[in-house]
Short mmCIF file of C-alpha atoms in Angstrom, two decimals:
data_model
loop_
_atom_site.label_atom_id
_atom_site.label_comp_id
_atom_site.label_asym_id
_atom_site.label_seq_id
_atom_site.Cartn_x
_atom_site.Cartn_y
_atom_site.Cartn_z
CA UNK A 1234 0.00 0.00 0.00
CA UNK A 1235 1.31 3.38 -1.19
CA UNK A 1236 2.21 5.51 2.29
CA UNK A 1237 -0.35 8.75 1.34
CA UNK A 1238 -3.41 5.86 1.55
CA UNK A 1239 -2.37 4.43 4.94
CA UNK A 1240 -3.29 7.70 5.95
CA UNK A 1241 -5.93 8.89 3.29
CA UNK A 1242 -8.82 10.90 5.29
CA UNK A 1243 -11.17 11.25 1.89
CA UNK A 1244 -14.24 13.00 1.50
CA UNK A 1245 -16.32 10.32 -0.57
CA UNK A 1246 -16.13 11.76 -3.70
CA UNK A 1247 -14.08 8.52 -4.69
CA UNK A 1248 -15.25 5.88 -6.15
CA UNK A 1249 -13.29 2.73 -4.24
CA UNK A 1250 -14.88 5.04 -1.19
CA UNK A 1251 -17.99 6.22 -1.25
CA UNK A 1252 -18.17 6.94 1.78
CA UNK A 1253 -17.21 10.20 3.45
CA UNK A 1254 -15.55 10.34 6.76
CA UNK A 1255 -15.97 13.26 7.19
CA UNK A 1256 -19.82 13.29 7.30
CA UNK A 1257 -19.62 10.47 10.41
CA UNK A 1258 -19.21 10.49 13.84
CA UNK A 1259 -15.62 10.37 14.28
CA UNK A 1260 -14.88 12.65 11.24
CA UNK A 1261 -17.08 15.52 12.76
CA UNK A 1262 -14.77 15.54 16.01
CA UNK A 1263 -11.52 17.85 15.23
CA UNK A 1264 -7.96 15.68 14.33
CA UNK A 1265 -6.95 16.68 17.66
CA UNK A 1266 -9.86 15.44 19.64
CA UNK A 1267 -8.14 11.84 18.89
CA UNK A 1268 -4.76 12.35 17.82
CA UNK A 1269 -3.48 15.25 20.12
CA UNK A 1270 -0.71 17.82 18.54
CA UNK A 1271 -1.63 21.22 17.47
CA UNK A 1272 -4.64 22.12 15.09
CA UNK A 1273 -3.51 25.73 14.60
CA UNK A 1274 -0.32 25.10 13.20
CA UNK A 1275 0.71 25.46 9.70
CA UNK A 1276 2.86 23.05 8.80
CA UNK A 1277 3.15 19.41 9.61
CA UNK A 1278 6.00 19.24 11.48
CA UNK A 1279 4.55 21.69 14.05
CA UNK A 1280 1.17 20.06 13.98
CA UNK A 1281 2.78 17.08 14.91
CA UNK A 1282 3.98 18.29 18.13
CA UNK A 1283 3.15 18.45 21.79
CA UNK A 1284 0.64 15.36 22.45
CA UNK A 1285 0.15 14.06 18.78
CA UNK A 1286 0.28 10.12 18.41
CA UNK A 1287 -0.43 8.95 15.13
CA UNK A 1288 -2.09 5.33 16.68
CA UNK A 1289 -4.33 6.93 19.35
CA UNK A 1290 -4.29 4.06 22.60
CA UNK A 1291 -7.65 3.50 24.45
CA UNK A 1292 -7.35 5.79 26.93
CA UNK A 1293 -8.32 8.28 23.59
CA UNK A 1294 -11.30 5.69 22.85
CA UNK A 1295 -12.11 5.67 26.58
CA UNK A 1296 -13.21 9.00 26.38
CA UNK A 1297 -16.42 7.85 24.60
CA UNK A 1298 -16.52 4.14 24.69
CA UNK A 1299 -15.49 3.37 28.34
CA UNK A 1300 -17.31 0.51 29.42
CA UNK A 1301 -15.99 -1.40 26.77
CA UNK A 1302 -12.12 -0.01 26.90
CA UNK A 1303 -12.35 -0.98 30.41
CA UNK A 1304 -13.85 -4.58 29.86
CA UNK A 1305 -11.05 -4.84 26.96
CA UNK A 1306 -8.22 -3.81 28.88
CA UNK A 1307 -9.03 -7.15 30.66
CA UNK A 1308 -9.03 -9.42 27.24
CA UNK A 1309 -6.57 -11.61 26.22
CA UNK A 1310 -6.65 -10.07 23.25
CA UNK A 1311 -4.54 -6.95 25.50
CA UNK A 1312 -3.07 -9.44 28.17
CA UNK A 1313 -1.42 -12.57 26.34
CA UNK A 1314 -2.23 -13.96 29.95
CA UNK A 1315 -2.74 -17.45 28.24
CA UNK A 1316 0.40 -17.71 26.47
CA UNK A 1317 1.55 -16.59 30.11
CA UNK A 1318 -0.38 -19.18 31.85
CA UNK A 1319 1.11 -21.88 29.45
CA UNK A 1320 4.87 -21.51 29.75
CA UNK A 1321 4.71 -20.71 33.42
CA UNK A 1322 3.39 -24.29 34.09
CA UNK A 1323 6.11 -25.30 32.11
CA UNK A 1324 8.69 -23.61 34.73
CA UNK A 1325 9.10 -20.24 32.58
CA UNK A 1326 10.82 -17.48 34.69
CA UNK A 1327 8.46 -14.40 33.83
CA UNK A 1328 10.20 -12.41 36.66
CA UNK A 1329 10.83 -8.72 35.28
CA UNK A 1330 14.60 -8.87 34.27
CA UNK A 1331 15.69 -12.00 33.73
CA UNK A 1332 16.78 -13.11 30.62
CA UNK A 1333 13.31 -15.31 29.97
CA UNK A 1334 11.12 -12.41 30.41
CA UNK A 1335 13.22 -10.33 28.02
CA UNK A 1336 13.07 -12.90 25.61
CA UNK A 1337 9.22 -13.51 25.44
CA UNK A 1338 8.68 -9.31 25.28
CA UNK A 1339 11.47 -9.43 22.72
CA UNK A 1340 9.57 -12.05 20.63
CA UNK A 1341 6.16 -13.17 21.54
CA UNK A 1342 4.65 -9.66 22.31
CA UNK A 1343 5.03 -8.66 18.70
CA UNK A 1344 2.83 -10.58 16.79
CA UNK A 1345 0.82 -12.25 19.56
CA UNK A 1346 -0.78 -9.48 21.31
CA UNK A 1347 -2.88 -6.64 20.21
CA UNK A 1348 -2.14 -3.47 22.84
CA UNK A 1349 -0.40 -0.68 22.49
CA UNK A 1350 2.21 0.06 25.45
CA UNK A 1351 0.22 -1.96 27.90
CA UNK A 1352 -3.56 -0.55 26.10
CA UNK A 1353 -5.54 -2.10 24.43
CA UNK A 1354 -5.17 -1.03 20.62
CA UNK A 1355 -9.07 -0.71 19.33
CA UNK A 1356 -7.89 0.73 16.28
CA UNK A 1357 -6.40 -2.23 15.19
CA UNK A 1358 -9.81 -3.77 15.24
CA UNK A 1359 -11.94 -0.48 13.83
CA UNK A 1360 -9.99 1.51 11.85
CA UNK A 1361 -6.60 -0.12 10.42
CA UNK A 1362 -5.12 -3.31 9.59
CA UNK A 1363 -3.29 -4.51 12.82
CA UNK A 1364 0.97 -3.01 12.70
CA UNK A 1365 1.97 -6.84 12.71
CA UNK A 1366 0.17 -7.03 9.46
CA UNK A 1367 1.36 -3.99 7.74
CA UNK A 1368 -0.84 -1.21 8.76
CA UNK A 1369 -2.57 1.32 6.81
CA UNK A 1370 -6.69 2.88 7.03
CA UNK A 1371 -9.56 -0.03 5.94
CA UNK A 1372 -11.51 2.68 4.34
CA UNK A 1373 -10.48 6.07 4.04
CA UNK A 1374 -10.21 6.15 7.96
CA UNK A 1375 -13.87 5.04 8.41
CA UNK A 1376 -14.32 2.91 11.50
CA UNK A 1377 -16.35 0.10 11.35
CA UNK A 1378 -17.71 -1.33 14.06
CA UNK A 1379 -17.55 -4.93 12.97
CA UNK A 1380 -13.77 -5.91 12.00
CA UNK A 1381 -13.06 -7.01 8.57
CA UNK A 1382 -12.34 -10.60 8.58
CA UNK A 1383 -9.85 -10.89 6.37
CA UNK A 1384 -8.23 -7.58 6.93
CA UNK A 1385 -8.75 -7.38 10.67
CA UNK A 1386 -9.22 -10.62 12.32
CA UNK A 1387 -7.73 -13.13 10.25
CA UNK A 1388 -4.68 -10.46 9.25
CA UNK A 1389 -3.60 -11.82 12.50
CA UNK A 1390 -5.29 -15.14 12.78
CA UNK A 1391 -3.93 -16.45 9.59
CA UNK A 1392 -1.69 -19.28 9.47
CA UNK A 1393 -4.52 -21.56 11.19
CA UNK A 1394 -7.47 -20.05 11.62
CA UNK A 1395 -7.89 -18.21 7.76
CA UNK A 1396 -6.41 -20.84 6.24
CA UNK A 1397 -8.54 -23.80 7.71
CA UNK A 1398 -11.34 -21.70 7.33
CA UNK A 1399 -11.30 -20.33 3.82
CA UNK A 1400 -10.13 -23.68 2.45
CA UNK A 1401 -6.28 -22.99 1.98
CA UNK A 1402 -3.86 -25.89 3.28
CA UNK A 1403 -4.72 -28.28 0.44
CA UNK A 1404 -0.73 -26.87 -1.48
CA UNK A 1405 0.09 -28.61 2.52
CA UNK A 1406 -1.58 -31.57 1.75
CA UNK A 1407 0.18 -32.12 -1.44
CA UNK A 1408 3.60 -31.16 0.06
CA UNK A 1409 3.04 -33.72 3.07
CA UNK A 1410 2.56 -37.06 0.45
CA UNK A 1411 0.81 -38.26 2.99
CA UNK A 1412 -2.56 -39.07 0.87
CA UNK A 1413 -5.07 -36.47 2.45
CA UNK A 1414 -8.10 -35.80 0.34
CA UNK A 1415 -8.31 -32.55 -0.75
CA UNK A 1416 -9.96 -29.68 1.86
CA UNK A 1417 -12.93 -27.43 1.75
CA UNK A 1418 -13.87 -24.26 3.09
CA UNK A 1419 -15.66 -23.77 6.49
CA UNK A 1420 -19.26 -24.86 5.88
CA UNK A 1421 -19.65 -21.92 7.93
CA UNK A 1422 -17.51 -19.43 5.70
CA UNK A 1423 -21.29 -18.47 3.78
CA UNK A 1424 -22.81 -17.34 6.53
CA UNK A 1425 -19.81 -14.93 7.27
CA UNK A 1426 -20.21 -13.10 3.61
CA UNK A 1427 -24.14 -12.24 4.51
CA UNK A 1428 -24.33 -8.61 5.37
CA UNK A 1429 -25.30 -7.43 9.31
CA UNK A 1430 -27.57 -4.55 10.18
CA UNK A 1431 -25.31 -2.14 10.03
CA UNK A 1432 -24.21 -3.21 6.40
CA UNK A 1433 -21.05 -5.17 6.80
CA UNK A 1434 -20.11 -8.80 6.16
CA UNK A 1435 -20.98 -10.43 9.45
CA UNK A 1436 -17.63 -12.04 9.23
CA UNK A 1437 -16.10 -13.41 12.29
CA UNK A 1438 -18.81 -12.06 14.30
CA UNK A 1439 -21.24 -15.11 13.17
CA UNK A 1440 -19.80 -16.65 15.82
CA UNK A 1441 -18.09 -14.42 18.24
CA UNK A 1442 -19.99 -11.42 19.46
CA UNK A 1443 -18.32 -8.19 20.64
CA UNK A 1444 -18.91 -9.05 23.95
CA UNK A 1445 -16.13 -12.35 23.65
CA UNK A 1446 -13.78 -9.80 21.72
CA UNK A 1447 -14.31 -6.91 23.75
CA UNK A 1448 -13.17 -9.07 26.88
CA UNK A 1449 -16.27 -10.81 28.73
CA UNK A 1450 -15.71 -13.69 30.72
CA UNK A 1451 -12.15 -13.59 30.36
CA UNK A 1452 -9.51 -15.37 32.64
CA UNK A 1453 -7.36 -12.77 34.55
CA UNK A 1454 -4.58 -12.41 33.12
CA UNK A 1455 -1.99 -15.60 33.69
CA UNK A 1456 -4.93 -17.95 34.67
CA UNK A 1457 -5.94 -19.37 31.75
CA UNK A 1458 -5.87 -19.55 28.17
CA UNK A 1459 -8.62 -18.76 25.12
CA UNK A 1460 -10.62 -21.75 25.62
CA UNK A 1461 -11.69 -20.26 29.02
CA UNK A 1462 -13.29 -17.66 28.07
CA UNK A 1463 -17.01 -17.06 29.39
CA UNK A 1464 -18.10 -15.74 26.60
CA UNK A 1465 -16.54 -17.85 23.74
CA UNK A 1466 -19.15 -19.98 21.32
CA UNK A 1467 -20.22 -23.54 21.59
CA UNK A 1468 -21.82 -25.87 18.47
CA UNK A 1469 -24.58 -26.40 21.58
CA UNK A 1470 -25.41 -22.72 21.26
CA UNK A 1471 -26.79 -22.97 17.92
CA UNK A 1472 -27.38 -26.72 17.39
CA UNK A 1473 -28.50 -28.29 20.64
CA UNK A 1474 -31.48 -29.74 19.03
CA UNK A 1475 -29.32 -32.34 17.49
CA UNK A 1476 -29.18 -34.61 20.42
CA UNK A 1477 -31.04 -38.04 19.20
CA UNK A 1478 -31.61 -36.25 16.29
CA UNK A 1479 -30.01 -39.42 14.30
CA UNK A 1480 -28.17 -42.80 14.76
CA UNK A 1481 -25.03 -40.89 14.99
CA UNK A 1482 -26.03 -37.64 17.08
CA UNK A 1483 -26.68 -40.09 20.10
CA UNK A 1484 -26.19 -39.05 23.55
CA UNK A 1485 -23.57 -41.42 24.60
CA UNK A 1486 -21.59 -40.01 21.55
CA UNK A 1487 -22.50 -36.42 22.08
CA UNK A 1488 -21.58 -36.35 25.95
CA UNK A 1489 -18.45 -38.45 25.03
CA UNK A 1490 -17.08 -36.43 21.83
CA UNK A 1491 -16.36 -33.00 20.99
CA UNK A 1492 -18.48 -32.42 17.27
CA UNK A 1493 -15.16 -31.43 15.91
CA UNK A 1494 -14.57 -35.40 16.41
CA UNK A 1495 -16.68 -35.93 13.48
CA UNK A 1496 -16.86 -32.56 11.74
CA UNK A 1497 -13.47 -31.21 11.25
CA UNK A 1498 -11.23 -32.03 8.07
CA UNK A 1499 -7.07 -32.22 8.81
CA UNK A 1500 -5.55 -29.44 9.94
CA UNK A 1501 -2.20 -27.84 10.28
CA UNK A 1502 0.03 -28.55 13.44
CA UNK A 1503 3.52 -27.34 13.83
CA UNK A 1504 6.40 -28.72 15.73
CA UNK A 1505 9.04 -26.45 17.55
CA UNK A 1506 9.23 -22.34 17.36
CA UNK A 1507 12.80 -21.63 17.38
CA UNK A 1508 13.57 -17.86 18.51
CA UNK A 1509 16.75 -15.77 18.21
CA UNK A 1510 18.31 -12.38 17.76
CA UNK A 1511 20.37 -11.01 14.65
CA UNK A 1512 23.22 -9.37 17.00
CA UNK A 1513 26.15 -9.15 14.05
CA UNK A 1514 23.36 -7.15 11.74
CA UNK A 1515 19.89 -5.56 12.52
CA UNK A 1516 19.71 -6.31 15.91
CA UNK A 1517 16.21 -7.59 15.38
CA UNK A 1518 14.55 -10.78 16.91
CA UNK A 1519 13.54 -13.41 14.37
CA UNK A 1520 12.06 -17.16 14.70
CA UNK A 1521 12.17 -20.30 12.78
CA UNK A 1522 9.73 -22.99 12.64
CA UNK A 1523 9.22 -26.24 11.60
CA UNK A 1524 12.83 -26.77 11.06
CA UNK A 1525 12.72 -30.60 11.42
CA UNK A 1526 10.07 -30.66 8.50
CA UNK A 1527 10.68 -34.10 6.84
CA UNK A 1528 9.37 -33.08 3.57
CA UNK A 1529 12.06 -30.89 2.73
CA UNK A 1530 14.44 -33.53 1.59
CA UNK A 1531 11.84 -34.43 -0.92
CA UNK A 1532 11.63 -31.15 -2.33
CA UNK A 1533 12.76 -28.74 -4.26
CA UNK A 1534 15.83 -27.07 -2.67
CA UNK A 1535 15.19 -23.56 -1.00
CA UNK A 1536 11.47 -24.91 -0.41
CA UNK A 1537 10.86 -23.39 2.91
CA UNK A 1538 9.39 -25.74 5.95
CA UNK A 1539 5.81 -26.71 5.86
CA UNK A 1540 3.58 -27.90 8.76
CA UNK A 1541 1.92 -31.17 8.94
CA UNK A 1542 -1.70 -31.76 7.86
CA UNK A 1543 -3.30 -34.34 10.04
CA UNK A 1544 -6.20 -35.20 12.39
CA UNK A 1545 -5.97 -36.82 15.57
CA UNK A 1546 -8.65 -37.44 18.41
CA UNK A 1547 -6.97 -38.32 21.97
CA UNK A 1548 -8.03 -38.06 25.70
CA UNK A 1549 -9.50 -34.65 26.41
CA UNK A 1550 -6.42 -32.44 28.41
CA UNK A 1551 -8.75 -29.72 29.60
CA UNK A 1552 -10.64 -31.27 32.76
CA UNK A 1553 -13.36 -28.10 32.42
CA UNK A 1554 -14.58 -29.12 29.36
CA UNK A 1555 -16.89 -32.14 29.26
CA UNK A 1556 -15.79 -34.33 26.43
CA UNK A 1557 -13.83 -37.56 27.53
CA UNK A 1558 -12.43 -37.19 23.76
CA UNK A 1559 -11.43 -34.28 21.83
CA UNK A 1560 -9.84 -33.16 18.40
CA UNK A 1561 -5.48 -32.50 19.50
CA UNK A 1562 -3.37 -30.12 17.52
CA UNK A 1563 0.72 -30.37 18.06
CA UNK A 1564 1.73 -26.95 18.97
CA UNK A 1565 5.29 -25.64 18.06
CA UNK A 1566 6.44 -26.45 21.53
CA UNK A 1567 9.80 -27.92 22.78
CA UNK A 1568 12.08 -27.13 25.66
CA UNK A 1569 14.50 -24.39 23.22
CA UNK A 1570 11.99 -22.51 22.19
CA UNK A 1571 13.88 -19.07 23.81
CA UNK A 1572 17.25 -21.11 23.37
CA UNK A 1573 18.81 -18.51 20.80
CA UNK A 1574 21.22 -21.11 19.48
CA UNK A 1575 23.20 -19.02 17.11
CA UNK A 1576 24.03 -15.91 19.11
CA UNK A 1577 23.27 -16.31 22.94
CA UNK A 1578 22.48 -19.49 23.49
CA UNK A 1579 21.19 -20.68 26.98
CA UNK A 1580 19.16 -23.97 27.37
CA UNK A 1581 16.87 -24.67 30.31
CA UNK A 1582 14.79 -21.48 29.90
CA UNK A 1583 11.81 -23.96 29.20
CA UNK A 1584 12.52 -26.55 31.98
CA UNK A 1585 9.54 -28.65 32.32
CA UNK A 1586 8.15 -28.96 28.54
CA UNK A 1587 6.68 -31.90 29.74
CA UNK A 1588 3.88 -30.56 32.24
CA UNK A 1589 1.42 -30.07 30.02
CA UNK A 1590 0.92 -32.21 26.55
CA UNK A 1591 2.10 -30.44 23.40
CA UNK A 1592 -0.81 -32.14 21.49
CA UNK A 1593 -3.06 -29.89 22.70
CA UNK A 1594 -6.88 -29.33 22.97
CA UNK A 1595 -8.15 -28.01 19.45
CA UNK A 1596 -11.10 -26.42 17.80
CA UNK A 1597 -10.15 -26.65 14.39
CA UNK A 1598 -11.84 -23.75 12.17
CA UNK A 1599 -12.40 -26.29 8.94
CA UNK A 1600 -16.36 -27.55 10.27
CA UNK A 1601 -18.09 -30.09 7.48
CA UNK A 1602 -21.52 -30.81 7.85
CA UNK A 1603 -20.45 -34.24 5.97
CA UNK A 1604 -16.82 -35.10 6.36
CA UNK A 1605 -16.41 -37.14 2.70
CA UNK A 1606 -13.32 -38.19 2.83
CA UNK A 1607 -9.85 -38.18 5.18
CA UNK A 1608 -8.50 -40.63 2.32
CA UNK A 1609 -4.94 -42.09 3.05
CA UNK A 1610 -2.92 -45.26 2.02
CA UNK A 1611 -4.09 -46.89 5.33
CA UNK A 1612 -7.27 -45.55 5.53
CA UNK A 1613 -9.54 -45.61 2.25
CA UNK A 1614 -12.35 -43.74 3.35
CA UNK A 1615 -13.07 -41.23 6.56
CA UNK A 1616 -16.23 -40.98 7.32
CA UNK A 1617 -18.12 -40.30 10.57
CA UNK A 1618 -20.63 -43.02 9.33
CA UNK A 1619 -18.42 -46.08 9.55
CA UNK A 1620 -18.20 -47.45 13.15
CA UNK A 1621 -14.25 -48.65 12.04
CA UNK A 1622 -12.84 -45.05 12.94
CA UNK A 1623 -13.47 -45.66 16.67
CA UNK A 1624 -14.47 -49.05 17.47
CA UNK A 1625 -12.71 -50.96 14.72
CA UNK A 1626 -9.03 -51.78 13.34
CA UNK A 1627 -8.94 -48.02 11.57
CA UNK A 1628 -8.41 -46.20 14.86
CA UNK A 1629 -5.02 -46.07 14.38
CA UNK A 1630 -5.29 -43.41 11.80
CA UNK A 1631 -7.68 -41.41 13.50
CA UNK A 1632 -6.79 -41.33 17.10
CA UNK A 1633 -3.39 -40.45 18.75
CA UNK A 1634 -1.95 -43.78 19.94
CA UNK A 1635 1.71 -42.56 19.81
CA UNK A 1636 2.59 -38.85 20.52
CA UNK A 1637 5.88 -39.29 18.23
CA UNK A 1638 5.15 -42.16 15.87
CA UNK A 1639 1.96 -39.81 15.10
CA UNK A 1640 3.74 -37.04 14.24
CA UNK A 1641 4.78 -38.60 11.03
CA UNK A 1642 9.02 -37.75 11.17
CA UNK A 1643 8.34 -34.18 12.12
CA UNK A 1644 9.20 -34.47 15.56
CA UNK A 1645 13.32 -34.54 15.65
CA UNK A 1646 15.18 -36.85 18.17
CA UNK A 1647 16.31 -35.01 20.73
CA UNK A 1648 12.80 -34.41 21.67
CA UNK A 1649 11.24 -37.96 21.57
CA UNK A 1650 11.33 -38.34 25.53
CA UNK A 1651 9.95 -35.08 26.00
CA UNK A 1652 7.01 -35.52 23.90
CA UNK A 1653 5.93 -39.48 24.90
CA UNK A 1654 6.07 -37.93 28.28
CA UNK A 1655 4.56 -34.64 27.50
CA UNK A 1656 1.15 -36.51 26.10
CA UNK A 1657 1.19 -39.90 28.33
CA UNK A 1658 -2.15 -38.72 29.65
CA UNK A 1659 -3.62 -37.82 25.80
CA UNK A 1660 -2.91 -40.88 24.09
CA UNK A 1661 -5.26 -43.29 23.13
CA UNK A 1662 -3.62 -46.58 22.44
CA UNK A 1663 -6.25 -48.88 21.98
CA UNK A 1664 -9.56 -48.71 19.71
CA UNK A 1665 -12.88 -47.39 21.48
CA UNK A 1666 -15.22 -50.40 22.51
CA UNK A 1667 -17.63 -47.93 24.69
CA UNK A 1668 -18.21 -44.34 25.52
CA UNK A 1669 -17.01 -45.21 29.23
CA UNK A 1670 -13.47 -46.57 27.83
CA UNK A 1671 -10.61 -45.06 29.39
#
């Protein structure tokens, strides 16, 4: 985007915008109502003085909107309190000034949290694409009060969530040989195109409301992680009715599965998230993933690392959720995460990788109202209908019965131990006879 229309305030006489900020709300307030500096001044470098910020933080919003600045000061949207929750059970040292904590604000706060020196950034959701994403005015500096999903939400939410939900991994499923069938879209992605009362593309907000977004019935901060969240949606909130609706929508099922069991497609799961600095040049912090990605010897060279497509039902890790059995995603988890290997490197920062399983509890954004197919070599057909995938020889393929034998070579060796002990309490080694099976 050219810089003059990351900061084009137009008066609708556009085309590409009809719409005239001017004439709204927010335009009829003065520049300095929001942005601070001085509205007298003549030139831009004066005008730009004093007070002026060019992202204004909440405490701007606040001045109009503060119920909801004050309930999203408390999101984990603005806290990252459950990526906080999550290494500290894992023995991470978040004390201010040691050399963990410096590391995670060096490298996690920059793409996984949306505030803005400690406030929440609301402009990042209502005016502009997010900074980690590039920047620059949706519309001619018009705020909308639902975000735009692909250039708000999923701008950050994009290497699982967009791309299992607008149908975009299949290139993965070609790369992994592994003999996926090919993907689809959400079934749910229609519903986001159909336009809301105040004229937008209902988007992400189909299923989460402004309230969940805007911080209601969050953890505090460091509790607990996303799947906590009061306000977050259920597939009971909209299709309750189901129950013993059919042969398969039985109760025993229902109170023993999660629906993703049966209505999710593969999905993408990533093995290790390698962090370091570039001391000798920029100075900036950079990460690697995937590095142990198996399919790169089979590839062209200079193909970059991939992440494995795959779908794996195991014990339920999350004891307040009421599924014995639940859809697992690998997370890029291992004890050298914050290592910094090339130019500082320290080991041990991670100590107990172990304490929680690295296949995790998973929601995957891909729904199917019929799965068709999960085709591989072992496994003609996937299909929810056929008894096999749970109660019959096909398991195998379906459930996690080996947290490294699973992981189909992307898991490297020096991590083996940690990972068999990491998920001892996920696995599911043997096939399901009855809902009461441990």
């Amino acid at each position: 985007m050219l810089p003059e229309k990351k900061v084009w305030v137009h008066d609708g006489r556009f085309a590409q915008f009809p719409e005239s900020f001017l004439a709204s709300t927010h335009g009829e307030l003065s520049c300095t109502t929001c942005h601070g500096g001085v509205g007298t001044a003549g030139a831009r470098s004066a005008a730009h003085a004093g007070t002026w910020q060019p992202i204004p933080g909440s405490d701007v919003c606040a001045g109009c909107h503060g119920a909801i600045v004050t309930s999203a000061q408390g999101s984990l949207h603005t806290t990252i309190g459950g990526y906080v929750r999550i290494l500290s059970d894992r023995g991470f040292d978040f004390t201010p000034g040691t050399e963990s904590r410096a590391r995670f604000d060096e490298q996690c706060s920059k793409c996984h949290i949306a505030n803005d020196e400690g406030r929440s950034a609301c402009g990042h959701c209502h005016v502009s694409v997010p900074n980690f994403a590039g920047g620059g005015l949706l519309n001619g500096h018009n705020f909308r009060k639902t975000p735009d999903m692909e250039r708000n939400c999923t701008a950050c939410h994009g290497s699982r969530v967009k791309d299992e939900f607008f149908g975009l991994n299949n290139h993965l499923i070609e790369n992994n040989g592994l003999g996926l069938a090919p993907l689809e879209p959400d079934v749910h992605f229609a519903k986001t195109q159909e336009l809301n009362d105040d004229g937008y593309p209902m988007g992400c907000t189909f299923c989460h409301s402004g309230q969940e977004m805007h911080g209601a019935g969050a953890p505090a901060a460091g509790t607990d992680d996303r799947y906590a969240v009061a306000s977050a949606p259920s597939c009971e909130g909209c299709h309750g009715t189901l129950v013993g609706s059919n042969d398969l929508h039985l109760a025993s099922h229902l109170s023993a599965m999660a629906c993703q069991s049966c209505h999710a497609q593969a999905y993408k799961n990533c093995f290790g998230c390698h962090t370091d600095i570039d001391v000798g040049n920029t100075g900036l912090p950079y990460y690697r993933i995937n590095e142990g990605d198996p399919t790169l010897a089979v590839r062209p060279e200079g193909s970059m690392p991939d992440a494995l497509m795959a779908f794996r039902i195991g014990k339920n890790p999350r004891p307040d959720k009421p599924y014995k059995f639940a859809v697992l995603r690998h997370a890029p988890i291992d004890r050298d995460v914050f290592q910094y290997p090339r130019e500082n490197p320290i080991d041990g920062l991670i100590p107990n990788v172990a304490a929680l399983p690295t296949w995790k509890y998973a929601t995957p954004h891909n729904i199917q109202r019929n799965v068709a197919g999960l085709a591989s070599a072992t496994f003609a057909t996937f299909n929810p209908s056929r008894c096999g995938n749970c109660h019959g020889p096909e398991y195998g393929t379906y459930w996690l019965t080996d947290a490294v034998e699973d992981a189909e070579g992307w898991v490297p060796a020096a991590y083996h131990d940690d990972q068999r002990a990491a998920n001892a309490g996920v696995i599911q080694p043997t096939q399901i006879r009855f809902a009461t099976d441990n």
